[in-house]
PDB file of C-alpha atoms in Angstrom:
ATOM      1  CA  UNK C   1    -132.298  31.715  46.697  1.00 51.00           C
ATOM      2  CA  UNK C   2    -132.204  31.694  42.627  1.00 50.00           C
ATOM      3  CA  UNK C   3    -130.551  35.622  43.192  1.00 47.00           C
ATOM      4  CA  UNK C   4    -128.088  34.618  45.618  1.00 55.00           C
ATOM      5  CA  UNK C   5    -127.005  31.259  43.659  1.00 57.00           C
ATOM      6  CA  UNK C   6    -126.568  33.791  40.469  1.00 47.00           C
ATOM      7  CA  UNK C   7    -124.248  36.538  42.285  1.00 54.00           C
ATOM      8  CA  UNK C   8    -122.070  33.514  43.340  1.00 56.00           C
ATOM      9  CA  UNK C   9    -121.732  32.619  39.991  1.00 53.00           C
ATOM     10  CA  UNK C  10    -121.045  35.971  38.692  1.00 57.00           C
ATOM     11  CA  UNK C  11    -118.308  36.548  41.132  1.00 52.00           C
ATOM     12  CA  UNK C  12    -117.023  33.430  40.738  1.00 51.00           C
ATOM     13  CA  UNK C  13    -116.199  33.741  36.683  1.00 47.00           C
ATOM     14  CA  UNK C  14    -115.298  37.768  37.662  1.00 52.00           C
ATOM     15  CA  UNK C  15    -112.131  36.110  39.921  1.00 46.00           C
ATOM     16  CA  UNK C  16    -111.424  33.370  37.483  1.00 47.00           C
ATOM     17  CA  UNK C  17    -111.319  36.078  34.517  1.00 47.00           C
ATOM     18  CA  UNK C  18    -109.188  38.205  36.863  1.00 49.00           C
ATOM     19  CA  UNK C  19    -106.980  35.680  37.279  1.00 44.00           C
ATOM     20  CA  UNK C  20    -106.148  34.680  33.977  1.00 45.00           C
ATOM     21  CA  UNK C  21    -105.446  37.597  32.333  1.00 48.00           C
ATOM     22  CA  UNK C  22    -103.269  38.723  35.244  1.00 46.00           C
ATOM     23  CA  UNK C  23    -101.234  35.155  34.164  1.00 53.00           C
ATOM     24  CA  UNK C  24    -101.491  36.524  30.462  1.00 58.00           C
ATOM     25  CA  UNK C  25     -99.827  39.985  31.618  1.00 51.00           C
ATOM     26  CA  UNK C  26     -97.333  37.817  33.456  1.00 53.00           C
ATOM     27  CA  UNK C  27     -96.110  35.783  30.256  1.00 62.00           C
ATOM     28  CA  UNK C  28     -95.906  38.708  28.199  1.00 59.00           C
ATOM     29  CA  UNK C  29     -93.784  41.104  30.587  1.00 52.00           C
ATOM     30  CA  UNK C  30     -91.506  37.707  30.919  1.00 61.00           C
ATOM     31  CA  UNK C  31     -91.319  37.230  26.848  1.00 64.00           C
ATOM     32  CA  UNK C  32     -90.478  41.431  27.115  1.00 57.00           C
ATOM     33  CA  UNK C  33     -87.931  41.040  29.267  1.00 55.00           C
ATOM     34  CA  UNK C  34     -86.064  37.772  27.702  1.00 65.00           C
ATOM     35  CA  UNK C  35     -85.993  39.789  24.232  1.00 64.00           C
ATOM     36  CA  UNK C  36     -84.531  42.737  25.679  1.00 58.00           C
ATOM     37  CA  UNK C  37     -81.927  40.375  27.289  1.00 59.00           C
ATOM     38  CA  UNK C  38     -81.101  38.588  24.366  1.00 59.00           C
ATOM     39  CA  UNK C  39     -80.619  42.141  22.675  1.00 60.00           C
ATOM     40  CA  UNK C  40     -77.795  42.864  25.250  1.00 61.00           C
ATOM     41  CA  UNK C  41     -76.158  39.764  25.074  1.00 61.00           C
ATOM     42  CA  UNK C  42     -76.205  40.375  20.937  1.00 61.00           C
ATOM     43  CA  UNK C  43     -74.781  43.856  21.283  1.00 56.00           C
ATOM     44  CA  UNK C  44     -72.237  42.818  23.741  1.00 50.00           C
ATOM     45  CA  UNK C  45     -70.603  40.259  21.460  1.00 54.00           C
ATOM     46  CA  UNK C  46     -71.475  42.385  18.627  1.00 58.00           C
ATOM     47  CA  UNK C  47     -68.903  44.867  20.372  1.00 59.00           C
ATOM     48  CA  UNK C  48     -66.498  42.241  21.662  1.00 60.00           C
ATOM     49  CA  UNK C  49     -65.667  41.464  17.681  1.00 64.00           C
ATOM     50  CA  UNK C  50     -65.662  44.609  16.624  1.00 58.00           C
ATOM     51  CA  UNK C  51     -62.703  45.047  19.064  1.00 60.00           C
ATOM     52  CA  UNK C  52     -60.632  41.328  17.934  1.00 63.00           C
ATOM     53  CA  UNK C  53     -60.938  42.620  14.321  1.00 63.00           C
ATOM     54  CA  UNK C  54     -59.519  46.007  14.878  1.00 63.00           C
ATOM     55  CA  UNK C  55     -56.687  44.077  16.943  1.00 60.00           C
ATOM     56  CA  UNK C  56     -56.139  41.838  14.465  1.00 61.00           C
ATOM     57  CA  UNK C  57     -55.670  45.051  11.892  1.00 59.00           C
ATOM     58  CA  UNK C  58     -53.573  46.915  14.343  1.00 57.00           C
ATOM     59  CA  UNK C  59     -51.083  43.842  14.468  1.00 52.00           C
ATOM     60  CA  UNK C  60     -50.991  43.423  10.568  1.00 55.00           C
ATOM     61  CA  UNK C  61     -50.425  47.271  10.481  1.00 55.00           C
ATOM     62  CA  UNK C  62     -47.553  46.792  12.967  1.00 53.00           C
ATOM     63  CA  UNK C  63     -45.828  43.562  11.787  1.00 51.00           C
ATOM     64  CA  UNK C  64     -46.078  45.030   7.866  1.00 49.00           C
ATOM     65  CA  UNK C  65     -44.329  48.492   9.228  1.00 49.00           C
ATOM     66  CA  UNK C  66     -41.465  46.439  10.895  1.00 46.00           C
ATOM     67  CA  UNK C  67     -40.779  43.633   8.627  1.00 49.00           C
ATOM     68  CA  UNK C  68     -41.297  44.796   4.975  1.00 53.00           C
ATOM     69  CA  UNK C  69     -38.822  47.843   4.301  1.00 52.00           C
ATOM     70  CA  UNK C  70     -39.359  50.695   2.106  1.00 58.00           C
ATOM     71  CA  UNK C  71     -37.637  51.593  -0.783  1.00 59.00           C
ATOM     72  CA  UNK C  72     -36.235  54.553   1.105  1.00 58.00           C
ATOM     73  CA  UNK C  73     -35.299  52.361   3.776  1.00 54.00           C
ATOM     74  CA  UNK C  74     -33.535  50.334   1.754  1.00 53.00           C
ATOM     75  CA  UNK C  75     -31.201  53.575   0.062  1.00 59.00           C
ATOM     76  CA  UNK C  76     -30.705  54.874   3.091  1.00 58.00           C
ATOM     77  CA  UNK C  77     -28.942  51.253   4.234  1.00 57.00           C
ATOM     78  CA  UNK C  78     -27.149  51.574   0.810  1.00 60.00           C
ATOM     79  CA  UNK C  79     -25.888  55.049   1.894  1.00 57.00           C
ATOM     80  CA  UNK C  80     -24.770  54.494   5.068  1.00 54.00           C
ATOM     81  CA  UNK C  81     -23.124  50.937   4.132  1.00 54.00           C
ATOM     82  CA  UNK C  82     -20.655  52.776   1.424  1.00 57.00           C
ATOM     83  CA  UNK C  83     -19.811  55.589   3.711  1.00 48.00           C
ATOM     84  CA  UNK C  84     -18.639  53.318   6.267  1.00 52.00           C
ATOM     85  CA  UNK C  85     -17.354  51.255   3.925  1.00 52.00           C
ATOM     86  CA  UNK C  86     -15.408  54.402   2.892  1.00 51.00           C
ATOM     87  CA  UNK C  87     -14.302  55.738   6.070  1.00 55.00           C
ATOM     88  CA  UNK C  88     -12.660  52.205   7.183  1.00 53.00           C
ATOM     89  CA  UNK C  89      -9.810  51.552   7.618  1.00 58.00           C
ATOM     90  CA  UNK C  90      -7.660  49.339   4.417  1.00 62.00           C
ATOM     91  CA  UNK C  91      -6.420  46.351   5.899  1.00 64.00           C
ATOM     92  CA  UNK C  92      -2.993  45.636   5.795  1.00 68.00           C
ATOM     93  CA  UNK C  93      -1.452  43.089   3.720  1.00 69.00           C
ATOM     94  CA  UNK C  94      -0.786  40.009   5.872  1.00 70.00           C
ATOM     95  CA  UNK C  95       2.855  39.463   6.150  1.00 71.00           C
ATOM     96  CA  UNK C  96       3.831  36.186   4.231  1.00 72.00           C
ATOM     97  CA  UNK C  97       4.596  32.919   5.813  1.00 72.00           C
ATOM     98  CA  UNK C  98       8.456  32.611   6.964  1.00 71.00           C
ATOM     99  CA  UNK C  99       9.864  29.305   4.565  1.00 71.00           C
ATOM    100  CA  UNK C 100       9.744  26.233   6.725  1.00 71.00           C
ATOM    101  CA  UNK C 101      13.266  25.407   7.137  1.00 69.00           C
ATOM    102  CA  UNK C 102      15.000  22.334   5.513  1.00 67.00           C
ATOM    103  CA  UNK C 103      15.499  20.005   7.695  1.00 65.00           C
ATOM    104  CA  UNK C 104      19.094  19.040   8.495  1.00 65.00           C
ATOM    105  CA  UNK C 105      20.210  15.890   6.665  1.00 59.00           C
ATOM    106  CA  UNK C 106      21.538  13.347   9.267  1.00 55.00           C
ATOM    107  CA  UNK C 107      24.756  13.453   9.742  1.00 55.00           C
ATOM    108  CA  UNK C 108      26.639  10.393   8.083  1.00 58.00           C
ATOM    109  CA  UNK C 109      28.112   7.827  10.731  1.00 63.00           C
ATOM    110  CA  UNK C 110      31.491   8.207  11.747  1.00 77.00           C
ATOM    111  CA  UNK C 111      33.552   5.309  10.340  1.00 87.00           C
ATOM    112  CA  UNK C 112      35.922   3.490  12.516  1.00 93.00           C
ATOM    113  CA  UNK C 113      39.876   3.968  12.172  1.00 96.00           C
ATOM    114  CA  UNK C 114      40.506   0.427  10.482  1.00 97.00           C
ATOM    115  CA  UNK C 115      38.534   2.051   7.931  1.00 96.00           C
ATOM    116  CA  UNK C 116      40.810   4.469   7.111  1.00 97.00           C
ATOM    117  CA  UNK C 117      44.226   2.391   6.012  1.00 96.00           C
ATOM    118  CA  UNK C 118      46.355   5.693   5.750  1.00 97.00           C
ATOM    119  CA  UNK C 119      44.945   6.629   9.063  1.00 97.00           C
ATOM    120  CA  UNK C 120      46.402   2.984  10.411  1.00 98.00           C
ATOM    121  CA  UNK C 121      50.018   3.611   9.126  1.00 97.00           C
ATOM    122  CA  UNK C 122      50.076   7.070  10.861  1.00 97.00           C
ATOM    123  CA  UNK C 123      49.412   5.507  14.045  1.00 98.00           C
ATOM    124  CA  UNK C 124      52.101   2.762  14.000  1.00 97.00           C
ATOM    125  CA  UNK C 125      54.272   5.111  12.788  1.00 97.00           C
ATOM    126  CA  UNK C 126      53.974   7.316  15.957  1.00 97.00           C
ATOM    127  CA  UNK C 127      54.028   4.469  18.125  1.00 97.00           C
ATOM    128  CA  UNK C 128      57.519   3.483  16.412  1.00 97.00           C
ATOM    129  CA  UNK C 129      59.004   7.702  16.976  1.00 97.00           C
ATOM    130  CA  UNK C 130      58.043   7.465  21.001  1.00 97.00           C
ATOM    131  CA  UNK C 131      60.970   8.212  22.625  1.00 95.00           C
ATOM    132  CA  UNK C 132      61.055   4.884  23.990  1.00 95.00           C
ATOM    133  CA  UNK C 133      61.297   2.299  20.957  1.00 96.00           C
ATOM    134  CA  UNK C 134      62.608   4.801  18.828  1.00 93.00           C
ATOM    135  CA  UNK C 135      65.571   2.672  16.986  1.00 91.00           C
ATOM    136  CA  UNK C 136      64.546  -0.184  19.100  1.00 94.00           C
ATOM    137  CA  UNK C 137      62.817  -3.570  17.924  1.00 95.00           C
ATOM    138  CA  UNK C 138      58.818  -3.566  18.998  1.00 97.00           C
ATOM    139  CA  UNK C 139      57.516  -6.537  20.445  1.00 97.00           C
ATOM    140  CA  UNK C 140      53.736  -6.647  20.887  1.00 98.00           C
ATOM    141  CA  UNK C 141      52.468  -8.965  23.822  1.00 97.00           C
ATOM    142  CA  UNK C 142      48.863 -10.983  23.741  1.00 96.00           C
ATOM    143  CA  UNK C 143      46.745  -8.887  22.172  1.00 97.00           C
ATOM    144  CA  UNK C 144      45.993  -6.173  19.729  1.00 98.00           C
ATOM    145  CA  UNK C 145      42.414  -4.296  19.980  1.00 98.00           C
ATOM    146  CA  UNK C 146      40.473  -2.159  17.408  1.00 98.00           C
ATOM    147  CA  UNK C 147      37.852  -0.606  18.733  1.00 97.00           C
ATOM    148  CA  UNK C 148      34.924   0.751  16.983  1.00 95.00           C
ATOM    149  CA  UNK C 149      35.313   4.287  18.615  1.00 95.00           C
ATOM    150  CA  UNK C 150      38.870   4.388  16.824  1.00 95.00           C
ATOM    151  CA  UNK C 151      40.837   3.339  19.722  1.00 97.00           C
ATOM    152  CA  UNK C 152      43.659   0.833  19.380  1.00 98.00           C
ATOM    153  CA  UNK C 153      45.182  -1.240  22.712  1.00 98.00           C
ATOM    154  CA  UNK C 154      48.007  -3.818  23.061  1.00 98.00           C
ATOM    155  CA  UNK C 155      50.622  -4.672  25.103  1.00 97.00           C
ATOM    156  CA  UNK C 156      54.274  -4.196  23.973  1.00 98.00           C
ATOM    157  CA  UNK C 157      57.186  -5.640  25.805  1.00 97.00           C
ATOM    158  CA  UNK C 158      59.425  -3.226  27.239  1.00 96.00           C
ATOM    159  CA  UNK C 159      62.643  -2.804  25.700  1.00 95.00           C
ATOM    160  CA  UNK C 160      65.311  -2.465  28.154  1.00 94.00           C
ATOM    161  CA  UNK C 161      63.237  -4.612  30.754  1.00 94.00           C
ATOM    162  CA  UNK C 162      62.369  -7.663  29.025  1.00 92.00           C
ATOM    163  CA  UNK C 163      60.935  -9.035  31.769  1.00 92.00           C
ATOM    164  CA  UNK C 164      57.758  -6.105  31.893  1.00 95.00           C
ATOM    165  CA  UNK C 165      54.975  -5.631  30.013  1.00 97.00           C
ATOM    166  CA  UNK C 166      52.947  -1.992  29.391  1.00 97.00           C
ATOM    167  CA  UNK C 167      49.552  -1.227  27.868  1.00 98.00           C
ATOM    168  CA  UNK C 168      49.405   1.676  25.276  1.00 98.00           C
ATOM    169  CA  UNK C 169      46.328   3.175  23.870  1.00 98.00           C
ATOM    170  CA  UNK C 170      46.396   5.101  20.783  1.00 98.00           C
ATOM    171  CA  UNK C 171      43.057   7.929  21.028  1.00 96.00           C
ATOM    172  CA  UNK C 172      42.032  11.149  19.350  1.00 94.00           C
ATOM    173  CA  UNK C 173      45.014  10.743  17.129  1.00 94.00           C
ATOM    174  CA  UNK C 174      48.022  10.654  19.886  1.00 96.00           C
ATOM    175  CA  UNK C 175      49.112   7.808  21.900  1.00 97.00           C
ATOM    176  CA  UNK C 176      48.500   8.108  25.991  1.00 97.00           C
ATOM    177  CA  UNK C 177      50.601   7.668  28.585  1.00 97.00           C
ATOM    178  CA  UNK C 178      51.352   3.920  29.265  1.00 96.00           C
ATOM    179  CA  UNK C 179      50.319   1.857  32.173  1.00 97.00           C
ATOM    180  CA  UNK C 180      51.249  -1.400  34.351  1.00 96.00           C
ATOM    181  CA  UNK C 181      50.454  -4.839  33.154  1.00 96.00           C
ATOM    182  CA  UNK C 182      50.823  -7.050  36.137  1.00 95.00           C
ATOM    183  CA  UNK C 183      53.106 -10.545  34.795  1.00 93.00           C
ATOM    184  CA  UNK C 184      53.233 -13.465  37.223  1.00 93.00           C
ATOM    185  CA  UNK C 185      55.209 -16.423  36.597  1.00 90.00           C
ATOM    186  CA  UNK C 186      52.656 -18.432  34.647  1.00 91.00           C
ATOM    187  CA  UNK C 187      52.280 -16.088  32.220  1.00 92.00           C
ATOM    188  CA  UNK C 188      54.481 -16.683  28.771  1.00 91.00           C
ATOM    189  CA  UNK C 189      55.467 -13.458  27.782  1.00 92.00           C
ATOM    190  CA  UNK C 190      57.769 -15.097  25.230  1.00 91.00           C
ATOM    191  CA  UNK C 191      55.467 -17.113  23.353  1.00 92.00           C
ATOM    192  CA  UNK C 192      52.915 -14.763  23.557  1.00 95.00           C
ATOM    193  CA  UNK C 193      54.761 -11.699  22.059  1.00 96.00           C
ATOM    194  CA  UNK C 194      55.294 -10.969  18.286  1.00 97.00           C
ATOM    195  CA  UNK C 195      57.281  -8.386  16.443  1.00 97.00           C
ATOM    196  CA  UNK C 196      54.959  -5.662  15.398  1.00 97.00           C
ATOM    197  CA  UNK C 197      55.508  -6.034  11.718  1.00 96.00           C
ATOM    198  CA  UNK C 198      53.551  -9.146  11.988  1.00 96.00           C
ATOM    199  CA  UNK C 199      50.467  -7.619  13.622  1.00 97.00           C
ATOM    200  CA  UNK C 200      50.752  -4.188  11.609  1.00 97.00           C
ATOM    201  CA  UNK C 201      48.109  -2.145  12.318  1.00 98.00           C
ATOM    202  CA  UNK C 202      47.402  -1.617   8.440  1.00 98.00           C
ATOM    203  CA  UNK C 203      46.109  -5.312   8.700  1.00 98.00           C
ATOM    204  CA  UNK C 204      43.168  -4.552  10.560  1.00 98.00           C
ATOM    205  CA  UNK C 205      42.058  -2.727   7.324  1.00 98.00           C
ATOM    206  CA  UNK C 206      41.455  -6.202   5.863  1.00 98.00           C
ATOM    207  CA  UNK C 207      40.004  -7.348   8.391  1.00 98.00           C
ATOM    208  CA  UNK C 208      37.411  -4.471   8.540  1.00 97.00           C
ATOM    209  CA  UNK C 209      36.665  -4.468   4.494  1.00 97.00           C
ATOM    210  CA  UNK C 210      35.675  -8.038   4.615  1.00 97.00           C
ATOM    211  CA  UNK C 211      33.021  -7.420   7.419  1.00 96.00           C
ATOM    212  CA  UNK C 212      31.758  -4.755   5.315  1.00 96.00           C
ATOM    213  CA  UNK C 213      31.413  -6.908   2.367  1.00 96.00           C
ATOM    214  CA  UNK C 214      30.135  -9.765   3.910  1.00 97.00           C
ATOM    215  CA  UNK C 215      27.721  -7.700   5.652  1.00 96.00           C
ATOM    216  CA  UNK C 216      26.203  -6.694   2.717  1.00 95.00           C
ATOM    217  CA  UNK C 217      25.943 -10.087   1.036  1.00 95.00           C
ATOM    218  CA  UNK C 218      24.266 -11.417   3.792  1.00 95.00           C
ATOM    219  CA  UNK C 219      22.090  -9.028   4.897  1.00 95.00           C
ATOM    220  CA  UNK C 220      23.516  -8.405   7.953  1.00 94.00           C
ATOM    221  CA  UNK C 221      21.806  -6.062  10.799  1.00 91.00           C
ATOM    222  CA  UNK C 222      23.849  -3.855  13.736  1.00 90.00           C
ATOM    223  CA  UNK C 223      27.357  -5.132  12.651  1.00 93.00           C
ATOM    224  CA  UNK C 224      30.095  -4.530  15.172  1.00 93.00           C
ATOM    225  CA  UNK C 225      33.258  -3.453  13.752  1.00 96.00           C
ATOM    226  CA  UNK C 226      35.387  -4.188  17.009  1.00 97.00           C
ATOM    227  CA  UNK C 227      37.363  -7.062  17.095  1.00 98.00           C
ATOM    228  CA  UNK C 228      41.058  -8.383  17.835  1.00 97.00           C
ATOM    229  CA  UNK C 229      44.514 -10.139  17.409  1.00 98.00           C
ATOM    230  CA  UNK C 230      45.672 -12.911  19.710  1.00 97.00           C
ATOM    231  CA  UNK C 231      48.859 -13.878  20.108  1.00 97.00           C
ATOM    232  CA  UNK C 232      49.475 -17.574  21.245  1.00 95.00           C
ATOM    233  CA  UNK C 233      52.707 -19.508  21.025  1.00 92.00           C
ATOM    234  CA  UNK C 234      54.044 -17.275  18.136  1.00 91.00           C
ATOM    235  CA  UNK C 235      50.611 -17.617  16.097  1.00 95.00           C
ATOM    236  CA  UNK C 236      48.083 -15.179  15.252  1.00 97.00           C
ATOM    237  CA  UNK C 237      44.343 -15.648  15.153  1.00 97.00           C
ATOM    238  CA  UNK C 238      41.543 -12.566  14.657  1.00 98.00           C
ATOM    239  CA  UNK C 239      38.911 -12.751  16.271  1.00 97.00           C
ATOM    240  CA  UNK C 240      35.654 -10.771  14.871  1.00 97.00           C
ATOM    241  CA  UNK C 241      32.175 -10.713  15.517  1.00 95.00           C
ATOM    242  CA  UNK C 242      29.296 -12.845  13.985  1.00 96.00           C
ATOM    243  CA  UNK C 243      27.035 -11.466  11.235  1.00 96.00           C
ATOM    244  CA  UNK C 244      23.767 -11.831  12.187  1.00 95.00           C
ATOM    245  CA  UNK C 245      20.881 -11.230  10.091  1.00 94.00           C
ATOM    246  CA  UNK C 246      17.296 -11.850  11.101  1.00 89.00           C
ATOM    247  CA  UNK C 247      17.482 -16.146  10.723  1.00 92.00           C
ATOM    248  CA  UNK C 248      21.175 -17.329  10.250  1.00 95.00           C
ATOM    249  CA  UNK C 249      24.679 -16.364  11.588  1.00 96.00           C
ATOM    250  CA  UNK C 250      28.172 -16.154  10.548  1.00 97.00           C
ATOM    251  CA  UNK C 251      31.208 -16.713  11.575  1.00 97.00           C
ATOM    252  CA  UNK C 252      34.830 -16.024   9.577  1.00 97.00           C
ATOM    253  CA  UNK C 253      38.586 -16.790  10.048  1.00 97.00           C
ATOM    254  CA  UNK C 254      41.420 -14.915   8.506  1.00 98.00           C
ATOM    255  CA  UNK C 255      44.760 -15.194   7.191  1.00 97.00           C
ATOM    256  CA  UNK C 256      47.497 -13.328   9.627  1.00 97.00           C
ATOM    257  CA  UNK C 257      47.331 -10.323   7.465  1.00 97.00           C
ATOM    258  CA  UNK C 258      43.357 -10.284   7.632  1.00 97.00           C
ATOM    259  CA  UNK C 259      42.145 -11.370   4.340  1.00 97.00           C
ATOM    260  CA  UNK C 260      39.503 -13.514   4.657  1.00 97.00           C
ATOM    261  CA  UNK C 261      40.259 -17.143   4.658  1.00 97.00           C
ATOM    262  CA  UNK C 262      37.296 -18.970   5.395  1.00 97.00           C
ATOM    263  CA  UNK C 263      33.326 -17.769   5.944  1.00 96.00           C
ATOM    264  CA  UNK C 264      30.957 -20.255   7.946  1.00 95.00           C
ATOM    265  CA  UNK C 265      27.083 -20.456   8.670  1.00 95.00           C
ATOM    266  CA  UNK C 266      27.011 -21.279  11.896  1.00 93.00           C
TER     267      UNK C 266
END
């Protein structure tokens, strides 16, 4: 019973010490293993840098070859620079700029005929040599016009028909062919007829060189140099325009031969 209870207990500690050193054998083939595994994983990265580095050299390599040139590089720019600069063509001479022309001064403003007193005579003077008054007595009937343009207008009386009245005008230097005044019986052609040497056309000279002066004293803007000569009951009266300047007007009356007789702010 003693035998028996001692082989039990021998075989008993034979499986425990069995056991544990199989666990022992265990833990070191595990403790192999995880060195040799952290020996890969070393080498790998080991590798994996060796590669970035020689990358990273490769691109300095590259980027110094392209962007810093070589003194030979540099001459053989020079070279090619002077020999094109050689074999192009000169440029021609760029033609100079054409003067600007002057411009035109503005042409002056044509005076009217009362201006002009010469001017005046020679147009009553070929109004006297028509065929029709000449060496006859002129009678001029209501009204005598200047115009601006150089026009004159008035009625004269005709000579061997008393009782008729024609219009002349007097343009471009020649006096036109007359026409028709109509005369009814309340007109006066008596009292409202003059000889011409009372309304002769060099009067209207006057007339014009006092608006010109009084113009100018005044200040005057966009004077009109058209006016007139009634006739009315055997008297004579010009009529002219205001002057106007930008706050006051005036008005004038004149003598028979047109020199001013009196000059009103209206």
């Amino acid at each position: 019973m003693r035998v028996n209870t001692v082989f039990k207990w021998m075989c008993c500690c034979l499986v425990f010490g069995s056991l544990w050193s199989c666990e022992q054998l265990s833990q070191t083939i595990r403790e192999t293993l995880q060195e040799e595994d952290n020996k890969q994983q070393e080498l790998v990265l080991s590798k994996e840098e060796a590669i970035e580095e020689e990358e990273k050299s490769t691109l300095n390599d590259t980027e110094k070859e392209v962007d810093t040139p070589t003194e030979s590089d540099i001459s053989n720019d020079r070279e090619i620079a002077e020999v094109e600069s050689d074999q192009s063509p000169t440029p021609e001479p760029e033609p100079e700029p054409e003067p600007k022309p002057k411009p035109k001064p503005k042409p002056k403003p044509k005076l009217p005929l009362t201006s002009d007193k010469k001017a005046l005579e020679a147009a009553e003077t070929a109004l006297r040599n028509l065929p029709k008054f000449k060496g006859k007595e002129i009678r001029a009937y209501n009204s005598v016009y200047y115009y601006e343009d150089g026009r004159i207008m008035l009625g004269i009386i005709d000579p061997d028909h008393p009782d008729q009245v024609d219009t002349y005008i007097y343009k471009n230097g020649k006096w036109l062919p007359p026409e028709m005044v109509v005369i009814t019986r309340r007109d006066d052609v008596e009292g409202s007829s003059v000889p011409l040497s009372r309304v002769s056309f060099v009067n209207a000279n006057n007339v014009y060189q006092t608006l010109v002066e009084k113009a100018e004293e005044v200040g005057a803007i966009d004077v009109n140099y058209t006016f007139r000569v009634r006739i009315r009951g055997g008297q004579l009266r010009w009529y002219t325009p205001d002057l106007k300047t930008g706050r006051k007007a005036y008005a004038m009356m004149f003598n028979d031969n047109g020199t001013l007789k009196e000059f009103i702010e209206l």
